[in-house]
PDB file of C-alpha atoms in Angstrom:
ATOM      1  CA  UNK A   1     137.576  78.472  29.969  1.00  0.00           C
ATOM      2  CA  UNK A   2     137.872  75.653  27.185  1.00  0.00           C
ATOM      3  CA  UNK A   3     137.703  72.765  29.464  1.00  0.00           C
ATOM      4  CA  UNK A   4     134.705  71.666  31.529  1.00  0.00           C
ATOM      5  CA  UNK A   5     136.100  70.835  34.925  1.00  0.00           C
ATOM      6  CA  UNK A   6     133.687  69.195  37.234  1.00  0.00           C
ATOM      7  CA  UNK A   7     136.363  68.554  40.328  1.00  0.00           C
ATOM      8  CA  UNK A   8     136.600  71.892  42.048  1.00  0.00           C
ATOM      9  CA  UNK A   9     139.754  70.955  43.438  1.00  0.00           C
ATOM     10  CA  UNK A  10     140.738  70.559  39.750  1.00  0.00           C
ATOM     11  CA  UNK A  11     138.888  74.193  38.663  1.00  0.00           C
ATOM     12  CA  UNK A  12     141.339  75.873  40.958  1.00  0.00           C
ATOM     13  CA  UNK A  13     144.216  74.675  40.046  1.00  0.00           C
ATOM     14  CA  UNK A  14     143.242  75.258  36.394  1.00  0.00           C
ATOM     15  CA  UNK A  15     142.451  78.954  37.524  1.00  0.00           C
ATOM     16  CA  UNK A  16     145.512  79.483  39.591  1.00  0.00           C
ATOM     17  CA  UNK A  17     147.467  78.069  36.441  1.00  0.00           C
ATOM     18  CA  UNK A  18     145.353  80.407  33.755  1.00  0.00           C
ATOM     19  CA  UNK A  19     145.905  83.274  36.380  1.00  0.00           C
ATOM     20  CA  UNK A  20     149.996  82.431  36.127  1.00  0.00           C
ATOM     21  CA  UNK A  21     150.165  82.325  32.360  1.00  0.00           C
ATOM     22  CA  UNK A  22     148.032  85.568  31.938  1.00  0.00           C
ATOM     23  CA  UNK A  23     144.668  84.514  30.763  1.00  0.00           C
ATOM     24  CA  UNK A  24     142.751  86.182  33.336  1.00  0.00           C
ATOM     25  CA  UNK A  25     138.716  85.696  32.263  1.00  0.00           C
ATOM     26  CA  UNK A  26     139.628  82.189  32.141  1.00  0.00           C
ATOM     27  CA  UNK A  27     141.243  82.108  35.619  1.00  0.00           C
ATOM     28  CA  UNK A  28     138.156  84.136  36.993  1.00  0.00           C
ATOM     29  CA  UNK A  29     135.666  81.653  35.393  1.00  0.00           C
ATOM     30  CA  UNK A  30     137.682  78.393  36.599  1.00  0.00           C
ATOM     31  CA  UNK A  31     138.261  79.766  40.167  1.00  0.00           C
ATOM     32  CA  UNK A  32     134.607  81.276  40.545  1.00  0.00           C
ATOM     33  CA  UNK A  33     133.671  76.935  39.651  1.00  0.00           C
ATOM     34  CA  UNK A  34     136.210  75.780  42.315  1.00  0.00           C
ATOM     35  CA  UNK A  35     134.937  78.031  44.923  1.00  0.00           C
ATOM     36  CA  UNK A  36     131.241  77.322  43.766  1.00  0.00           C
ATOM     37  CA  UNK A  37     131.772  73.880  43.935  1.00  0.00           C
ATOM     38  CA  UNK A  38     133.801  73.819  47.074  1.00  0.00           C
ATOM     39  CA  UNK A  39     131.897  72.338  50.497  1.00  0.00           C
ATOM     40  CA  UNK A  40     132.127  75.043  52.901  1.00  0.00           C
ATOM     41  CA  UNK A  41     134.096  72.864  55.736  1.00  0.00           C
ATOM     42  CA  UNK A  42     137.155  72.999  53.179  1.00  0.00           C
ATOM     43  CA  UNK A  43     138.225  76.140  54.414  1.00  0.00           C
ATOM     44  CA  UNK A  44     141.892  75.542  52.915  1.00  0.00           C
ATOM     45  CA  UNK A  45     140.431  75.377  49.088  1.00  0.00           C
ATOM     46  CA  UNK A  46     138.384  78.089  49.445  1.00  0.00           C
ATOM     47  CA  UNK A  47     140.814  80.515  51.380  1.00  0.00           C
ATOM     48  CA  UNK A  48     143.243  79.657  48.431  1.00  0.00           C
ATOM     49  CA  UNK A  49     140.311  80.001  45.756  1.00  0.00           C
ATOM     50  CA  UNK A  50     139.232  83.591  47.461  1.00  0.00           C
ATOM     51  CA  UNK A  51     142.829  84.815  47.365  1.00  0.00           C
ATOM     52  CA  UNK A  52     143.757  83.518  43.882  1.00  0.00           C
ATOM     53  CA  UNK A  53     140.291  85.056  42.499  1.00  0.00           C
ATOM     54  CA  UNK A  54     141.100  88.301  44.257  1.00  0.00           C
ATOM     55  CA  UNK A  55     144.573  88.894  42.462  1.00  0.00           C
ATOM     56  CA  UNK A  56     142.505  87.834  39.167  1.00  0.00           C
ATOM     57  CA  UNK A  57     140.242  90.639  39.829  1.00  0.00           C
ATOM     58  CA  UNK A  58     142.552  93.168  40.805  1.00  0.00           C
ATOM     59  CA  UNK A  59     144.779  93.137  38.041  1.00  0.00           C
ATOM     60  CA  UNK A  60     140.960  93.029  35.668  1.00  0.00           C
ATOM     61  CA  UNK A  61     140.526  96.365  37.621  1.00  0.00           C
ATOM     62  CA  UNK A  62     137.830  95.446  39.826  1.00  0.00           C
ATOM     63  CA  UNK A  63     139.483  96.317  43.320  1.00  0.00           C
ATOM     64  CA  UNK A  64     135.983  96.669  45.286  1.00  0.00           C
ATOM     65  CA  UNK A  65     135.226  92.815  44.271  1.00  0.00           C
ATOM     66  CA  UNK A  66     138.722  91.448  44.774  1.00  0.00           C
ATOM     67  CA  UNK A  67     139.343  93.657  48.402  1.00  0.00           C
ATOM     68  CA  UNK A  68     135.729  91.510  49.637  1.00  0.00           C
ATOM     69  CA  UNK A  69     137.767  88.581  48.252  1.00  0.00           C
ATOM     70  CA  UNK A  70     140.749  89.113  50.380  1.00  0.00           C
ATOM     71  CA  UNK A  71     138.622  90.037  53.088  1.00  0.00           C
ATOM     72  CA  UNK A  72     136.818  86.520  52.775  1.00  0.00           C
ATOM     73  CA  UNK A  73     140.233  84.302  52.410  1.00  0.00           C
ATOM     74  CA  UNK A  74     141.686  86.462  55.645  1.00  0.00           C
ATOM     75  CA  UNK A  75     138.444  85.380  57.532  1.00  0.00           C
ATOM     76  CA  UNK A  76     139.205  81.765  56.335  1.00  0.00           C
ATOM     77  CA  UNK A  77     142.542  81.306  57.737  1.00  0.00           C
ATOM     78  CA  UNK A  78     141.960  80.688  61.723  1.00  0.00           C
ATOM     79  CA  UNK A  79     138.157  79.597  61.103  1.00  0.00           C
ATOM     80  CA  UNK A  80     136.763  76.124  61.694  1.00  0.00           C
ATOM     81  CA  UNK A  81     134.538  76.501  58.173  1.00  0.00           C
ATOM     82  CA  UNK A  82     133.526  79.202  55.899  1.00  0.00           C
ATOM     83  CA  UNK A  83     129.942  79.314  58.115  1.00  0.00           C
ATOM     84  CA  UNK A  84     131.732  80.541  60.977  1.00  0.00           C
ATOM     85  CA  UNK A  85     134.128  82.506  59.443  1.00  0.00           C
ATOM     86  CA  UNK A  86     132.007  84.637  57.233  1.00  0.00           C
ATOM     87  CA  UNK A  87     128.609  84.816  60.171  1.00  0.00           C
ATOM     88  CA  UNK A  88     131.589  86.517  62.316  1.00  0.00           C
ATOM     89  CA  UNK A  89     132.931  88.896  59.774  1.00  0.00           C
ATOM     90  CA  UNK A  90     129.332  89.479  58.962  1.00  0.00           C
ATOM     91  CA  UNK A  91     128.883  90.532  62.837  1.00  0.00           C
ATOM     92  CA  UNK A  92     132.106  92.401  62.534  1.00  0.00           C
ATOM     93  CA  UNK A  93     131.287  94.515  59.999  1.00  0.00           C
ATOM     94  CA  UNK A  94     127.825  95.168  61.462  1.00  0.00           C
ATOM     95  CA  UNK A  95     129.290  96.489  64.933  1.00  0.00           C
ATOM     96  CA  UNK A  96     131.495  98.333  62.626  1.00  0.00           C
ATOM     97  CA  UNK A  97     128.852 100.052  61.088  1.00  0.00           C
ATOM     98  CA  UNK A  98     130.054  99.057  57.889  1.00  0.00           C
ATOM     99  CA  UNK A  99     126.768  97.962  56.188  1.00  0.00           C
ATOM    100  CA  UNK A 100     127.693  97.837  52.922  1.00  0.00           C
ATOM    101  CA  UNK A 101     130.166  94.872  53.558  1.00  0.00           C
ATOM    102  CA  UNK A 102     128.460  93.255  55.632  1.00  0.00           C
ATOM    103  CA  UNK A 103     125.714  92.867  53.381  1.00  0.00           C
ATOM    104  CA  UNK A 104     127.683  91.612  50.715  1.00  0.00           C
ATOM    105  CA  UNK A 105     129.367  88.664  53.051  1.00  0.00           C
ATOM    106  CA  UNK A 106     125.997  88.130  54.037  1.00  0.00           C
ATOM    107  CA  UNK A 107     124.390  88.017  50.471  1.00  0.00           C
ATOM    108  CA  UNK A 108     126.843  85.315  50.125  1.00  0.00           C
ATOM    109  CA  UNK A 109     126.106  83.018  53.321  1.00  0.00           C
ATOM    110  CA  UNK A 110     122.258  83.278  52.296  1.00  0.00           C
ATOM    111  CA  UNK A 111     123.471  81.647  48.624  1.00  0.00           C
ATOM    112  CA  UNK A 112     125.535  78.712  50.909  1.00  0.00           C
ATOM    113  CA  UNK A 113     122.923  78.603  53.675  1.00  0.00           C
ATOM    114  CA  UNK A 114     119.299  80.093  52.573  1.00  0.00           C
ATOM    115  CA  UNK A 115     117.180  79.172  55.599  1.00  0.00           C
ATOM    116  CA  UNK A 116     119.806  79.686  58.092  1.00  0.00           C
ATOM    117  CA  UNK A 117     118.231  81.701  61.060  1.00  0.00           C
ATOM    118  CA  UNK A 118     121.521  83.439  62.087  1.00  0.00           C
ATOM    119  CA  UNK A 119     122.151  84.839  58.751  1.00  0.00           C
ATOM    120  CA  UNK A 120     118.456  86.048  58.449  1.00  0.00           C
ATOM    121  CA  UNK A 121     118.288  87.598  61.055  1.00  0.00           C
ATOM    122  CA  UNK A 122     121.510  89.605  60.578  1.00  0.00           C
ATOM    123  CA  UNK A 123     120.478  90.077  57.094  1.00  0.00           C
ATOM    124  CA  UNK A 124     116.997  91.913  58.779  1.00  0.00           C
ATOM    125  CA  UNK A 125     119.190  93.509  60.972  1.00  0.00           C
ATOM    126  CA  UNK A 126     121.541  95.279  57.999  1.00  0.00           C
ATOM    127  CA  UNK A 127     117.885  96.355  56.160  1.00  0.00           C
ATOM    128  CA  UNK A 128     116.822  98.070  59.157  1.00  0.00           C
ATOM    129  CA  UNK A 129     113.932  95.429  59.657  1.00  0.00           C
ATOM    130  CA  UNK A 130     114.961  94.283  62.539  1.00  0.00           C
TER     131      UNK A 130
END
């Protein structure tokens, strides 16, 4: 990306606008900054951000990153925050027994929330330490 955009409101527009004229490594960097820089309680942003970044990575050819993408915005869409909607995909997935997803939503709430007791212990849970 050329531009240094602090605003992450700002960063994803600029990456759904690179992602629209083609330029896709500088849609993926300015969307990866908006979601980065987005407060988890603005679900709308980021379920936009997660969705835009997923069609940027799917047409780069990396379909197992943008399907946990999709995945994240659809979790988004009916949750009060990103907190609640990613600890009960998370949970999902676990019951599921589909660790390998699970870990990765969880890898991401320990980056949001690192001393958050729910998401250590499910992270525990996933490693078989619990």
């Amino acid at each position: 990306m050329t531009r240094r955009i602090t605003f992450p409101r700002a960063a994803l527009a600029w990456g759904e606008i690179a992602l629209y004229r083609g330029s896709l490594a500088a849609a993926e960097e300015a969307l990866r900054s908006g979601i980065r820089g987005t407060a988890y309680y603005y679900r709308w942003e980021l379920e936009r951000g997660y969705r835009l970044l997923g069609t940027t990575l799917e047409r780069e050819g990396g379909r197992e990153e943008a399907s946990l993408c999709r995945l994240l915005a659809d979790s988004l869409h009916n949750a009060p925050d990103a907190y609640q909607a990613f600890i009960e995909l998370a949970e999902a997935k676990i019951e599921q027994h589909e660790i390998t997803t699970a870990a990765r939503v969880l890898e991401k709430l320990s980056r949001m929330f690192p001393k958050n007791s729910r998401v250590l212990i499910a992270r525990a849970e996933v490693k078989g330490e619990f």
